[in-house]
Coordinates of C-alpha atoms in Angstrom, one line a residue:
Chain A
M5 CA 32.0 3.1 -44.1
L6 CA 28.7 5.0 -44.5
Q7 CA 30.7 8.2 -44.8
D8 CA 32.2 6.8 -48.1
F9 CA 28.8 6.5 -49.6
F10 CA 27.0 9.6 -48.3
H11 CA 28.7 12.9 -48.5
N12 CA 25.6 15.0 -47.8
Q13 CA 25.1 15.4 -44.0
W14 CA 21.3 14.9 -44.1
A15 CA 21.7 11.7 -46.2
L16 CA 24.4 10.4 -43.9
G17 CA 22.2 11.1 -40.9
A18 CA 19.3 9.1 -42.5
A19 CA 21.6 6.2 -43.3
Q20 CA 23.1 6.1 -39.8
A21 CA 19.5 6.3 -38.3
A22 CA 18.5 3.4 -40.5
A23 CA 21.6 1.3 -39.4
S24 CA 20.9 1.9 -35.7
A25 CA 17.1 1.1 -36.2
L26 CA 18.1 -2.1 -37.9
L27 CA 19.9 -3.2 -34.8
V28 CA 16.8 -2.5 -32.7
L29 CA 14.8 -4.6 -35.2
A30 CA 17.3 -7.4 -34.9
V31 CA 16.8 -7.4 -31.1
M32 CA 13.1 -7.3 -31.6
L33 CA 13.3 -10.4 -33.8
L34 CA 15.5 -12.2 -31.3
A35 CA 12.9 -11.5 -28.6
R36 CA 10.1 -12.7 -30.9
R37 CA 11.9 -16.0 -31.3
R38 CA 11.5 -16.4 -27.6
K39 CA 7.9 -15.5 -27.8
I40 CA 8.4 -12.0 -26.3
H41 CA 6.4 -9.7 -28.5
L42 CA 7.7 -6.2 -28.4
E43 CA 7.2 -5.4 -32.1
R44 CA 4.5 -2.8 -31.7
E45 CA 6.0 -1.0 -28.8
M46 CA 9.5 -0.9 -30.3
I47 CA 8.4 0.3 -33.8
V48 CA 6.2 3.0 -32.3
A49 CA 9.1 4.1 -30.0
L50 CA 11.6 4.1 -32.9
V51 CA 9.3 6.2 -35.2
R52 CA 8.2 8.5 -32.4
G53 CA 11.8 9.0 -31.1
L54 CA 13.0 9.9 -34.6
V55 CA 10.2 12.3 -35.5
Q56 CA 10.4 14.0 -32.1
I57 CA 14.2 14.6 -32.1
V58 CA 14.1 15.8 -35.7
A59 CA 11.2 18.1 -34.8
V60 CA 13.2 19.4 -31.8
G61 CA 16.2 20.0 -34.1
S62 CA 14.0 22.0 -36.4
V63 CA 12.6 24.0 -33.4
F64 CA 16.2 24.8 -32.4
I65 CA 16.8 26.5 -35.8
V66 CA 14.0 28.9 -34.9
L67 CA 14.8 29.2 -31.2
L68 CA 18.4 30.3 -31.7
R69 CA 17.1 33.7 -32.6
R70 CA 14.5 33.9 -29.8
P71 CA 14.7 35.5 -26.3
A72 CA 15.7 33.3 -23.3
W73 CA 12.1 33.0 -21.9
T74 CA 11.1 30.9 -24.9
G75 CA 13.6 28.3 -23.6
M76 CA 11.8 28.2 -20.3
A77 CA 8.5 27.8 -22.1
L78 CA 9.8 24.9 -24.0
L79 CA 11.1 23.2 -20.8
A80 CA 7.7 23.8 -19.2
A81 CA 6.1 22.0 -22.2
M82 CA 8.6 19.2 -21.8
I83 CA 7.6 18.8 -18.2
V84 CA 4.0 18.5 -19.2
A85 CA 4.8 15.9 -21.9
A86 CA 7.1 14.0 -19.5
A87 CA 4.3 13.9 -16.8
R88 CA 1.9 12.4 -19.3
I89 CA 4.3 9.7 -20.3
S90 CA 5.3 8.9 -16.7
A91 CA 1.7 8.9 -15.5
G92 CA 1.0 5.9 -17.8
R93 CA 3.5 3.8 -15.8
A94 CA 1.2 3.6 -12.8
K95 CA -2.1 2.6 -14.3
G96 CA -4.7 1.8 -11.7
I97 CA -3.9 4.7 -9.4
P98 CA -6.2 7.6 -10.0
G99 CA -4.7 11.0 -10.6
T100 CA -1.2 10.0 -11.6
F101 CA -0.9 12.9 -14.1
P102 CA -1.3 15.7 -11.6
V103 CA 1.0 13.8 -9.2
S104 CA 3.7 13.4 -11.9
L105 CA 3.3 17.0 -13.1
C106 CA 3.7 18.4 -9.6
A107 CA 6.6 16.1 -8.8
M108 CA 8.5 16.9 -11.9
A109 CA 7.8 20.7 -11.8
A110 CA 9.0 20.7 -8.2
G111 CA 12.0 18.4 -8.9
S112 CA 13.4 19.4 -12.2
G113 CA 11.8 22.9 -12.2
C114 CA 13.4 23.9 -8.9
V115 CA 16.8 22.6 -9.8
I116 CA 16.8 24.3 -13.2
V117 CA 15.7 27.7 -11.7
L118 CA 18.1 27.5 -8.8
M119 CA 21.1 26.5 -10.9
M120 CA 20.2 29.3 -13.4
L121 CA 20.2 31.8 -10.6
A122 CA 23.5 30.4 -9.2
G123 CA 25.0 30.7 -12.7
V124 CA 25.6 27.0 -13.1
I125 CA 23.3 26.7 -16.0
D126 CA 23.8 29.3 -18.8
T127 CA 20.6 31.1 -19.7
T128 CA 21.2 31.0 -23.4
I129 CA 18.8 28.7 -25.2
T130 CA 21.5 26.5 -26.7
S131 CA 22.7 25.7 -23.1
L132 CA 19.4 25.9 -21.1
V133 CA 17.2 23.6 -23.3
P134 CA 19.6 20.6 -23.7
L135 CA 20.7 20.7 -20.1
G136 CA 17.2 21.3 -18.8
S137 CA 15.8 18.5 -20.9
M138 CA 18.4 16.1 -19.5
L139 CA 17.2 17.0 -16.0
I140 CA 13.5 16.6 -17.0
Y141 CA 14.2 13.3 -18.7
N142 CA 15.9 11.8 -15.7
A143 CA 13.3 13.2 -13.4
M144 CA 10.7 11.5 -15.6
N145 CA 12.5 8.2 -15.2
A146 CA 12.7 8.6 -11.4
N147 CA 9.1 9.5 -11.3
S148 CA 8.1 6.5 -13.4
L149 CA 10.1 4.2 -11.2
T150 CA 8.7 5.7 -8.0
L151 CA 5.1 5.2 -9.1
N152 CA 5.6 1.8 -10.6
R153 CA 7.5 0.4 -7.6
F154 CA 5.2 2.0 -5.1
R155 CA 2.2 0.4 -6.7
A156 CA 3.9 -3.0 -7.0
E157 CA 5.2 -2.9 -3.4
V158 CA 1.8 -1.9 -1.9
E159 CA -0.1 -4.4 -4.0
S160 CA 2.2 -7.2 -3.0
H161 CA 2.1 -6.2 0.7
F162 CA -1.5 -5.1 0.9
G163 CA -2.1 -7.6 3.8
L164 CA 0.6 -6.0 5.9
V165 CA -0.6 -2.5 5.0
E166 CA -4.2 -3.3 6.0
T167 CA -2.9 -5.0 9.2
A168 CA -1.0 -1.8 10.1
L169 CA -4.2 0.3 9.5
A170 CA -6.2 -2.2 11.5
L171 CA -3.8 -1.7 14.4
G172 CA -4.3 2.0 14.4
A173 CA -1.4 3.2 12.1
D174 CA -2.1 6.1 9.8
S175 CA -1.6 5.7 6.0
K176 CA 1.8 7.4 6.1
D177 CA 3.2 4.9 8.7
A178 CA 1.4 1.9 7.1
V179 CA 3.2 2.4 3.7
A180 CA 6.5 3.9 5.0
P181 CA 8.6 0.9 4.3
Y182 CA 7.3 0.7 0.7
S183 CA 7.6 4.4 0.1
A184 CA 11.3 4.1 1.1
V185 CA 11.8 1.1 -1.2
S186 CA 10.3 3.0 -4.2
F187 CA 12.4 6.1 -3.4
R188 CA 15.6 4.1 -3.2
T189 CA 14.8 2.2 -6.4
S190 CA 14.0 5.3 -8.3
L191 CA 17.5 6.8 -7.6
I192 CA 19.5 3.7 -8.6
P193 CA 20.0 5.0 -12.2
A194 CA 21.1 8.5 -11.1
V195 CA 23.4 7.2 -8.3
D196 CA 25.0 4.6 -10.6
S197 CA 25.5 7.3 -13.2
L198 CA 27.4 9.4 -10.7
K199 CA 29.4 6.3 -9.5
S200 CA 30.4 5.2 -13.0
L201 CA 31.1 8.7 -14.3
G202 CA 34.3 8.7 -16.3
I203 CA 34.9 5.0 -15.7
V204 CA 32.0 3.3 -17.5
W205 CA 30.6 6.2 -19.4
I206 CA 31.5 9.7 -20.6
P207 CA 28.4 11.8 -21.2
G208 CA 27.9 13.2 -24.7
L209 CA 27.8 16.7 -23.3
M210 CA 31.5 16.4 -22.5
G211 CA 32.4 15.5 -26.1
G212 CA 30.4 18.5 -27.3
M213 CA 32.2 20.8 -24.9
L214 CA 35.6 19.5 -26.0
L215 CA 34.6 19.9 -29.7
A216 CA 33.6 23.5 -28.9
G217 CA 37.1 24.2 -27.5
T218 CA 36.3 24.1 -23.8
D219 CA 39.2 23.3 -21.4
P220 CA 39.2 19.5 -20.8
I221 CA 39.4 19.8 -17.0
Y222 CA 36.5 22.3 -16.9
A223 CA 34.5 20.0 -19.3
A224 CA 35.1 17.1 -17.0
V225 CA 34.1 19.0 -13.9
Y226 CA 31.0 20.2 -15.6
Q227 CA 30.0 16.5 -16.3
F228 CA 30.1 16.0 -12.5
V229 CA 28.0 19.2 -12.1
T230 CA 25.4 17.9 -14.6
I231 CA 25.1 14.4 -13.1
S232 CA 24.9 15.9 -9.6
M233 CA 22.0 18.1 -10.8
I234 CA 20.4 15.0 -12.3
L235 CA 20.7 13.2 -9.0
S236 CA 19.2 16.1 -7.0
S237 CA 16.3 16.8 -9.5
S238 CA 15.6 13.0 -9.6
G239 CA 15.7 12.7 -5.9
L240 CA 13.4 15.8 -5.3
T241 CA 11.0 14.5 -8.0
S242 CA 10.9 11.1 -6.4
L243 CA 10.3 12.5 -2.9
V244 CA 7.5 14.7 -4.0
S245 CA 6.0 11.9 -6.1
S246 CA 6.1 9.4 -3.3
V247 CA 4.4 11.8 -0.9
L248 CA 1.7 12.7 -3.4
I249 CA 1.0 9.2 -4.6
R250 CA 0.6 7.9 -1.1
A251 CA -2.3 10.3 -0.6
R252 CA -3.9 8.9 -3.8
A253 CA -3.5 5.3 -2.6
F254 CA -5.8 5.9 0.5
S255 CA -9.2 7.4 1.0
P256 CA -9.5 10.3 3.5
A257 CA -10.6 7.7 6.1
D258 CA -7.3 5.8 5.7
Q259 CA -8.7 3.0 3.6
L260 CA -6.3 1.3 1.2
L261 CA -7.6 1.9 -2.3
L262 CA -4.6 0.2 -4.0
R263 CA -5.3 -3.5 -3.7
P264 CA -4.7 -6.3 -6.2
G265 CA -7.7 -6.2 -8.5
A266 CA -8.8 -3.0 -7.0
S267 CA -10.3 -1.7 -10.2
A268 CA -12.4 -4.8 -10.7
P269 CA -15.9 -5.2 -9.4
G270 CA -15.6 -5.7 -5.7
G271 CA -12.2 -4.0 -5.6
A272 CA -11.3 -1.2 -3.4
L273 CA -11.0 1.6 -5.9
S274 CA -14.8 1.6 -6.2
A275 CA -15.1 2.7 -2.6
P276 CA -16.8 6.1 -2.6
P277 CA -14.5 8.8 -1.2
K278 CA -15.8 10.4 2.0
Chain B
M19 CA -1.9 5.3 28.0
I20 CA -5.3 3.8 27.3
A21 CA -3.9 0.4 26.2
Q22 CA -1.4 0.3 29.1
Q23 CA -4.2 0.9 31.6
Q24 CA -6.5 -1.6 30.0
L25 CA -3.7 -4.2 29.8
H26 CA -2.7 -3.6 33.4
F27 CA -4.9 -6.4 34.7
L28 CA -2.6 -8.8 33.0
L29 CA -0.1 -8.1 35.7
T30 CA -2.4 -7.9 38.7
D31 CA -4.7 -10.2 40.6
T32 CA -7.7 -8.1 39.8
V33 CA -8.4 -10.1 36.7
P34 CA -12.0 -11.1 36.1
S35 CA -12.7 -14.4 37.7
R36 CA -13.2 -16.0 34.3
R37 CA -9.5 -15.4 33.5
N38 CA -8.0 -18.6 34.7
G39 CA -8.8 -22.2 34.0
S40 CA -10.0 -23.9 30.9
V41 CA -12.3 -22.5 28.2
P42 CA -15.3 -21.0 30.0
P43 CA -18.8 -21.9 29.0
K44 CA -20.3 -19.7 26.3
D45 CA -23.4 -19.3 28.4
E46 CA -25.1 -16.0 27.5
T47 CA -26.5 -15.7 31.1
I48 CA -23.0 -15.0 32.6
R49 CA -23.0 -11.6 30.9
E50 CA -24.4 -9.1 33.4
D51 CA -23.9 -6.0 31.4
R52 CA -26.1 -6.0 28.3
T53 CA -25.0 -2.5 27.0
I54 CA -25.0 -2.3 23.2
V55 CA -21.4 -1.9 22.2
L56 CA -21.6 -2.2 18.5
K57 CA -24.6 -1.5 16.3
T58 CA -24.9 -1.4 12.6
E59 CA -27.7 0.6 11.0
H60 CA -28.8 -0.2 7.5
L61 CA -25.2 -1.0 6.7
T62 CA -24.8 -1.3 2.9
R63 CA -21.8 -1.5 0.6
V64 CA -22.4 -1.4 -3.2
V65 CA -19.5 -2.0 -5.6
F66 CA -20.0 -1.6 -9.3
G67 CA -23.7 -2.0 -8.8
K68 CA -23.3 -5.2 -6.7
R69 CA -24.6 -5.1 -3.2
L70 CA -21.9 -6.8 -1.2
V71 CA -23.5 -5.9 2.0
D72 CA -27.2 -5.1 1.9
D73 CA -29.0 -3.1 4.6
I74 CA -27.8 -4.9 7.7
T75 CA -29.0 -3.7 11.0
I76 CA -27.8 -5.6 14.1
A77 CA -26.9 -4.7 17.7
I78 CA -24.2 -6.5 19.6
E79 CA -24.1 -6.4 23.4
K80 CA -21.0 -6.1 25.6
G81 CA -19.1 -9.3 26.0
E82 CA -21.2 -11.1 23.3
V83 CA -19.5 -13.4 20.8
V84 CA -21.4 -13.3 17.5
A85 CA -20.6 -15.5 14.6
V86 CA -21.2 -14.4 11.0
V87 CA -22.0 -17.4 8.9
G88 CA -23.1 -17.9 5.3
P89 CA -22.1 -19.5 2.0
S90 CA -18.9 -18.5 0.2
G91 CA -19.1 -15.0 -1.3
S92 CA -22.1 -14.1 0.7
G93 CA -20.6 -10.9 2.0
K94 CA -19.4 -12.1 5.5
S95 CA -15.9 -10.6 5.2
S96 CA -17.2 -7.5 3.4
F97 CA -19.5 -7.0 6.4
L98 CA -16.7 -7.4 8.9
R99 CA -14.4 -4.9 7.0
L100 CA -17.1 -2.3 7.4
L101 CA -17.2 -2.7 11.1
N102 CA -13.7 -1.2 11.6
R103 CA -14.1 1.0 8.5
L104 CA -11.4 -0.7 6.4
D105 CA -14.0 -0.3 3.7
E106 CA -16.5 2.6 3.5
P107 CA -20.2 1.9 3.7
T108 CA -22.1 3.2 0.7
T109 CA -25.0 3.9 3.1
G110 CA -25.7 3.3 6.7
T111 CA -23.3 3.5 9.6
V112 CA -21.9 1.8 12.7
Y113 CA -22.3 3.0 16.2
L114 CA -19.5 2.1 18.6
E115 CA -20.6 2.5 22.2
G116 CA -23.3 4.9 21.0
A117 CA -21.1 7.1 18.8
D118 CA -21.3 7.2 15.0
Y119 CA -18.0 5.8 13.9
R120 CA -17.6 8.4 11.2
Q121 CA -17.2 10.9 14.0
L122 CA -14.1 9.0 15.3
A123 CA -10.6 9.3 13.8
P124 CA -10.0 6.1 11.8
R125 CA -6.9 5.3 13.9
V126 CA -8.9 5.7 17.2
L127 CA -11.7 3.6 15.9
R128 CA -9.3 0.8 14.8
R129 CA -7.6 0.9 18.1
R130 CA -10.9 0.2 19.8
V131 CA -12.1 -2.3 17.2
G132 CA -9.2 -4.8 16.7
M133 CA -9.0 -7.3 13.9
V134 CA -7.5 -10.7 13.4
T135 CA -7.3 -11.8 9.8
Q136 CA -7.5 -15.2 8.2
I137 CA -3.8 -15.0 7.2
P138 CA -1.7 -13.8 10.1
Y139 CA 0.2 -11.0 8.5
L140 CA 3.2 -10.4 10.8
F141 CA 5.6 -7.6 10.4
P142 CA 9.2 -8.6 9.8
G143 CA 11.1 -8.8 13.1
T144 CA 10.5 -10.4 16.5
V145 CA 7.3 -11.4 18.2
A146 CA 7.8 -8.5 20.6
D147 CA 8.2 -6.0 17.7
N148 CA 4.8 -7.1 16.5
L149 CA 3.1 -6.8 19.8
R150 CA 4.6 -3.3 20.3
Y151 CA 3.4 -2.1 16.8
G152 CA -0.2 -0.9 17.7
P153 CA 0.7 0.9 21.0
R154 CA 3.7 2.4 19.4
Q155 CA 1.4 4.2 16.9
R156 CA 0.2 6.2 19.9
G157 CA 3.7 6.8 21.2
E158 CA 3.4 4.1 23.9
N159 CA 6.0 1.4 24.5
L160 CA 4.7 -1.9 26.0
S161 CA 6.8 -3.1 28.9
E162 CA 8.5 -6.4 28.7
Q163 CA 6.2 -7.6 31.6
I164 CA 3.1 -6.8 29.6
I165 CA 4.5 -8.5 26.5
E166 CA 5.3 -11.6 28.5
A167 CA 1.8 -11.6 30.0
L168 CA 0.2 -11.2 26.6
L169 CA 2.3 -14.1 25.2
D170 CA 1.5 -16.2 28.2
Q171 CA -2.2 -15.7 27.4
V172 CA -1.8 -17.1 24.0
G173 CA 0.6 -19.9 25.1
L174 CA 3.7 -18.4 23.7
A175 CA 5.6 -17.6 26.9
D176 CA 9.4 -16.9 26.4
R177 CA 8.9 -16.4 22.6
A178 CA 9.1 -12.6 22.7
E179 CA 12.5 -12.5 20.9
S180 CA 11.7 -15.2 18.4
D181 CA 11.9 -14.1 14.8
V182 CA 8.4 -14.3 13.3
A183 CA 9.9 -16.0 10.2
N184 CA 10.4 -19.1 12.3
L185 CA 6.9 -19.5 13.6
S186 CA 4.4 -22.2 12.5
G187 CA 1.0 -21.2 11.1
G188 CA -0.7 -21.8 14.5
E189 CA 2.0 -19.8 16.4
A190 CA 1.7 -16.9 13.9
Q191 CA -2.0 -16.8 14.4
R192 CA -1.5 -16.7 18.2
V193 CA 0.9 -13.8 17.8
S194 CA -1.7 -12.1 15.6
L195 CA -4.3 -12.5 18.3
A196 CA -1.9 -11.2 21.1
R197 CA -1.0 -8.3 18.9
A198 CA -4.7 -7.3 18.5
I199 CA -5.2 -7.7 22.3
A200 CA -2.1 -5.5 22.9
N201 CA -4.0 -2.6 21.6
G202 CA -6.6 -2.9 24.4
P203 CA -9.6 -3.1 22.1
T204 CA -13.2 -3.1 23.1
V205 CA -14.4 -5.1 20.2
L206 CA -12.4 -7.9 18.4
L207 CA -13.2 -8.8 14.8
M208 CA -12.0 -12.1 13.5
D209 CA -12.1 -13.1 9.9
E210 CA -11.9 -16.9 9.6
P211 CA -9.0 -17.0 12.0
T212 CA -8.6 -20.8 11.9
S213 CA -9.3 -21.6 8.2
A214 CA -5.7 -21.4 7.1
L215 CA -4.6 -23.8 9.9
D216 CA -4.4 -27.6 10.0
E217 CA -7.0 -29.5 12.0
E218 CA -4.9 -29.8 15.2
S219 CA -3.9 -26.1 15.2
K220 CA -7.4 -25.1 14.3
L221 CA -8.9 -26.6 17.5
E222 CA -6.1 -25.2 19.7
V223 CA -6.5 -21.7 18.3
E224 CA -10.3 -21.9 18.5
A225 CA -10.1 -22.8 22.2
L226 CA -7.5 -20.1 22.7
I227 CA -9.7 -17.4 21.0
L228 CA -12.6 -18.3 23.3
K229 CA -10.4 -18.1 26.3
V230 CA -8.7 -14.8 25.4
V231 CA -12.0 -13.2 24.4
R232 CA -13.5 -14.1 27.8
Q233 CA -10.4 -13.2 29.8
N234 CA -10.2 -9.8 28.3
A235 CA -14.0 -9.3 28.4
L236 CA -14.1 -8.5 24.7
T237 CA -17.1 -8.2 22.5
C238 CA -16.4 -10.4 19.5
V239 CA -17.6 -10.8 15.9
I240 CA -16.2 -13.8 14.2
V241 CA -16.7 -14.8 10.6
S242 CA -16.7 -18.5 10.0
H243 CA -17.5 -20.7 7.0
D244 CA -17.9 -23.6 9.4
P245 CA -21.3 -23.6 11.1
A246 CA -20.1 -26.2 13.6
Q247 CA -17.3 -23.9 14.7
A248 CA -19.7 -21.0 14.9
A249 CA -21.9 -23.1 17.2
R250 CA -18.9 -24.0 19.4
I251 CA -17.5 -20.5 19.8
A252 CA -20.5 -18.1 19.6
G253 CA -23.6 -17.5 21.7
R254 CA -25.4 -15.9 18.8
A255 CA -25.0 -16.1 15.1
V256 CA -26.1 -14.1 12.1
M257 CA -26.5 -15.7 8.7
I258 CA -25.7 -13.6 5.7
K259 CA -26.8 -14.6 2.2
A260 CA -26.1 -12.5 -0.9
G261 CA -25.2 -9.6 1.4
R262 CA -28.5 -9.6 3.2
L263 CA -29.1 -10.6 6.8
E264 CA -31.1 -13.9 6.5
K265 CA -31.4 -15.0 10.1
V266 CA -30.3 -14.1 13.6
G267 CA -30.5 -16.4 16.6
P268 CA -28.7 -18.8 18.9
A269 CA -25.5 -20.0 17.2
A270 CA -26.4 -23.7 17.5
E271 CA -29.7 -23.1 15.7
I272 CA -28.3 -20.8 13.0
G273 CA -25.3 -23.2 12.6
H274 CA -27.8 -26.0 11.9
V275 CA -29.6 -24.0 9.2
A276 CA -26.3 -22.8 7.6
R277 CA -25.0 -26.4 7.6
F278 CA -28.2 -27.5 5.8
L279 CA -27.9 -24.6 3.2
S280 CA -24.2 -25.4 2.5

């Protein structure tokens, strides 16, 4: 319908963006009726998402004529930005930004480089940046889920964790069950993506490849390749993240710093590190 | 194999004469060895400018049962948590059998200074799984005989394979006590071990604590909000108020003062 009114592609894009944003606003209003206030977060996310993606589109116009290393630099910047966003999901644990940065650099960074070397990811900017960003985005989600779930699990089982410490367990063993839960939880989206591939959803990348004239079977197999890379980069990110965050949750003397109300006066986070 | 060796008496007749029978008297004179086992020196913990524990110096002798009493929020539990280094002192330190505890690996220290908490946090699984937890951290596996002997001590014989989810509050606290003993500690810290129990279980567990502490020749520090309980269990008591050591003396006397203050 919108195509009938807008013949210029930019105007059509703006109208389509407005239509989709209206749906989000409708959901927001429904939530508001149930006294769930998401207005501020949703509006900020909408505006931020639109501005960011248009900016990236503009950057692409410039990047198309640039050498391949600029694509790597852009992906590195994306990892830093993703680490900042993800770190905010585990407020209360000190040093989540460096943890997130290391985890995502190790997870998505390693997979991107390895797959480039293996020839799975094309080194041209138009291929490297969109595919790399998909891996980084999913690694970010895995990292956020790992941090968030780890904190929640440890806080809700702090009595058991301290009991384990009091019985002579080290910090690694004391939180092992909760690290495992946070790792498993963080991989649910990636595993489900792989399970539902082709049945529940067909990634947009496949549509793009088909439009570009790629053989449909190769396009289909490449979707599997992409989702497998997402799973491996998410898994590696989550593994590194859970190891690093565990170290942050304890003092060098194996004292649990992550307790409910730990940042309040009397809480454990005020314990001076030794 | 430290714990196995220390627990071996459970299976032999070489148990101290105080092992069998009812609750032994808490007579201080029966302790022959008056070696200092635990000593705090200017122990202080400051959090956000608040002195939770303020310059406490006290020495505890081998086999002594010391109660820590005081009003709610006075710093009793904070003091106890410093003794096995679950929290870090801001200044001061603790000496365990003459050694500064900061020189010991935390897991070694906590094996030697066991703890029973107010809420008996039991790991999911069986009673035996819980008893095996501490020794397993050092690669030791408690034999079924030792597990049975430990459970016999706390009045839970034949419950080794029971799921901890099916235990009553009193039973869970007994398992928690047996689990702490299974590590073969020198010192046992107890943080209000009966306050979460009903009156009947409370008296049972109280008697059991006293029996187990004596049977295992443990040095014990017990936090209690109940001055009468402190007087029943301990030979000596320390009263803490606003983090500071207010008074040290015979438990009955300190209990009387604490009751008056509360």
